[in-house]
C-alpha cells in the first residue's frame, strides 16, 4: 500500500492540459513540504514544483514557470499539479513526494522522505 498515491496522468496533445493529484496516507504526519518531480528513463529526476504546507509558498522549475501550478486541496495532505500548455519535453513519469524537513530544496530529491509510484504523462511530438 503506497504512502503517496498519484493520479491524473495520461496522453495529451501539445498545448493541452492535465491535472495531477496526490494524496498522502494518514500514516504520514508532520509533512512540511509536498512536491512534484519527474523522470525520463536515462535521466536524473527533476524537481518540477513544491509547496510549503503551512504557508503555501511555492517554487517552480524554470522549465515549467507560467505553465504549471501546484496547489493544496481541501483535504489534508492533498496536492495538485495543474499542467497547461504542455510540450513534448514534458513527457515523463511524474512522482509526488513529501518532506518532513523544515526546509526542502526542490533541486535536492534527498530532502524528500516519501515518494509515490508515479503517473505517466505523455505529450506526443
CSV table of C-alpha atoms in Angstrom, one decimal:
chain,number,residue,atom,x,y,z
A,1,UNK,CA,0.0,0.0,0.0
A,2,UNK,CA,1.5,3.3,-1.1
A,3,UNK,CA,2.0,6.2,1.2
A,4,UNK,CA,1.6,8.7,-1.6
A,5,UNK,CA,-0.8,7.9,-4.4
A,6,UNK,CA,-0.8,9.9,-7.6
A,7,UNK,CA,-3.5,10.0,-10.3
A,8,UNK,CA,-4.4,12.1,-13.4
A,9,UNK,CA,-1.7,11.2,-15.8
A,10,UNK,CA,-2.3,10.4,-19.5
A,11,UNK,CA,-1.6,11.3,-23.0
A,12,UNK,CA,-2.5,14.7,-24.3
A,13,UNK,CA,-1.6,16.7,-27.5
A,14,UNK,CA,0.8,19.5,-27.3
A,15,UNK,CA,-0.8,22.6,-26.0
A,16,UNK,CA,-3.2,20.6,-23.9
A,17,UNK,CA,-3.7,20.4,-20.2
A,18,UNK,CA,-3.7,17.7,-17.5
A,19,UNK,CA,-4.2,17.9,-13.7
A,20,UNK,CA,-2.3,15.5,-11.4
A,21,UNK,CA,-3.5,14.7,-7.9
A,22,UNK,CA,-1.6,13.3,-5.0
A,23,UNK,CA,-3.0,12.0,-1.7
A,24,UNK,CA,-0.7,11.3,1.2
A,25,UNK,CA,-1.6,8.4,3.6
A,26,UNK,CA,-2.9,9.2,7.1
A,27,UNK,CA,0.2,7.4,8.4
A,28,UNK,CA,2.4,10.2,7.2
A,29,UNK,CA,2.3,13.1,9.7
A,30,UNK,CA,4.0,16.4,10.2
A,31,UNK,CA,4.5,17.0,6.4
A,32,UNK,CA,6.2,20.3,5.8
A,33,UNK,CA,6.5,20.3,2.0
A,34,UNK,CA,5.0,18.4,-0.9
A,35,UNK,CA,6.4,18.4,-4.3
A,36,UNK,CA,6.2,17.0,-7.8
A,37,UNK,CA,9.2,15.5,-9.6
A,38,UNK,CA,9.5,14.0,-13.0
A,39,UNK,CA,11.9,11.5,-14.6
A,40,UNK,CA,12.6,10.3,-18.0
A,41,UNK,CA,14.5,6.9,-18.5
A,42,UNK,CA,18.2,7.5,-18.5
A,43,UNK,CA,18.0,11.0,-17.0
A,44,UNK,CA,18.1,12.3,-13.5
A,45,UNK,CA,15.0,13.0,-11.5
A,46,UNK,CA,14.0,16.7,-11.9
A,47,UNK,CA,12.1,18.8,-9.4
A,48,UNK,CA,9.1,20.4,-11.0
A,49,UNK,CA,7.2,22.3,-8.3
A,50,UNK,CA,6.9,22.3,-4.5
A,51,UNK,CA,4.6,23.9,-1.9
A,52,UNK,CA,5.1,24.5,1.8
A,53,UNK,CA,2.1,23.0,3.5
A,54,UNK,CA,1.8,25.7,6.3
A,55,UNK,CA,2.1,28.9,4.4
A,56,UNK,CA,1.6,28.0,0.8
A,57,UNK,CA,4.8,29.2,-0.6
A,58,UNK,CA,5.5,27.7,-4.0
A,59,UNK,CA,8.7,27.0,-6.0
A,60,UNK,CA,8.8,26.1,-9.7
A,61,UNK,CA,11.5,24.8,-12.1
A,62,UNK,CA,12.3,27.4,-14.7
A,63,UNK,CA,11.1,25.0,-17.4
A,64,UNK,CA,7.5,25.0,-16.1
A,65,UNK,CA,7.1,28.5,-14.7
A,66,UNK,CA,4.0,30.1,-16.1
A,67,UNK,CA,2.6,26.8,-17.3
A,68,UNK,CA,2.3,24.6,-14.2
A,69,UNK,CA,0.5,25.4,-10.9
A,70,UNK,CA,0.9,23.5,-7.7
A,71,UNK,CA,-1.9,23.8,-5.1
A,72,UNK,CA,-3.2,22.3,-2.0
A,73,UNK,CA,-6.5,20.6,-1.8
A,74,UNK,CA,-9.2,21.0,0.9
A,75,UNK,CA,-8.3,17.5,2.2
A,76,UNK,CA,-5.2,17.4,4.4
A,77,UNK,CA,-2.1,16.4,2.7
A,78,UNK,CA,-3.5,16.6,-0.8
A,79,UNK,CA,-1.8,18.4,-3.6
A,80,UNK,CA,-2.5,19.0,-7.2
A,81,UNK,CA,-0.4,19.9,-10.2
A,82,UNK,CA,-2.3,21.8,-13.0
A,83,UNK,CA,-0.3,21.5,-16.2
A,84,UNK,CA,-1.2,23.8,-19.1
A,85,UNK,CA,0.4,24.4,-22.5
A,86,UNK,CA,2.0,21.0,-22.3
A,87,UNK,CA,5.0,20.4,-24.6
A,88,UNK,CA,6.6,17.1,-25.8
A,89,UNK,CA,9.5,17.7,-23.5
A,90,UNK,CA,7.1,17.5,-20.5
A,91,UNK,CA,6.7,13.8,-21.2
A,92,UNK,CA,7.9,11.9,-18.1
A,93,UNK,CA,6.9,9.8,-15.1
A,94,UNK,CA,5.6,12.3,-12.5
A,95,UNK,CA,6.2,11.5,-8.9
A,96,UNK,CA,4.6,13.1,-5.8
A,97,UNK,CA,6.9,13.5,-2.8
A,98,UNK,CA,6.6,14.7,0.8
A,99,UNK,CA,9.1,16.1,3.2
A,100,UNK,CA,9.1,16.4,7.0
A,101,UNK,CA,12.1,18.7,7.0
A,102,UNK,CA,11.6,22.4,7.9
A,103,UNK,CA,13.4,23.3,4.7
A,104,UNK,CA,13.2,21.3,1.4
A,105,UNK,CA,15.1,22.2,-1.7
A,106,UNK,CA,13.3,21.3,-5.0
A,107,UNK,CA,16.7,20.7,-6.5
A,108,UNK,CA,17.6,18.1,-3.9
A,109,UNK,CA,15.4,15.0,-4.1
A,110,UNK,CA,17.1,13.6,-0.9
A,111,UNK,CA,15.2,16.3,1.1
A,112,UNK,CA,12.0,14.4,0.5
A,113,UNK,CA,11.2,11.4,2.7
A,114,UNK,CA,8.2,9.8,1.0
A,115,UNK,CA,7.5,9.1,-2.7
A,116,UNK,CA,4.7,7.8,-4.8
A,117,UNK,CA,4.9,5.2,-7.6
A,118,UNK,CA,4.3,7.9,-10.2
A,119,UNK,CA,1.9,8.6,-13.0
A,120,UNK,CA,2.9,8.8,-16.7
A,121,UNK,CA,2.4,12.0,-18.7
A,122,UNK,CA,2.9,11.7,-22.4
A,123,UNK,CA,2.8,14.6,-24.9
A,124,UNK,CA,3.5,13.2,-28.4
A,125,UNK,CA,5.7,15.3,-30.6
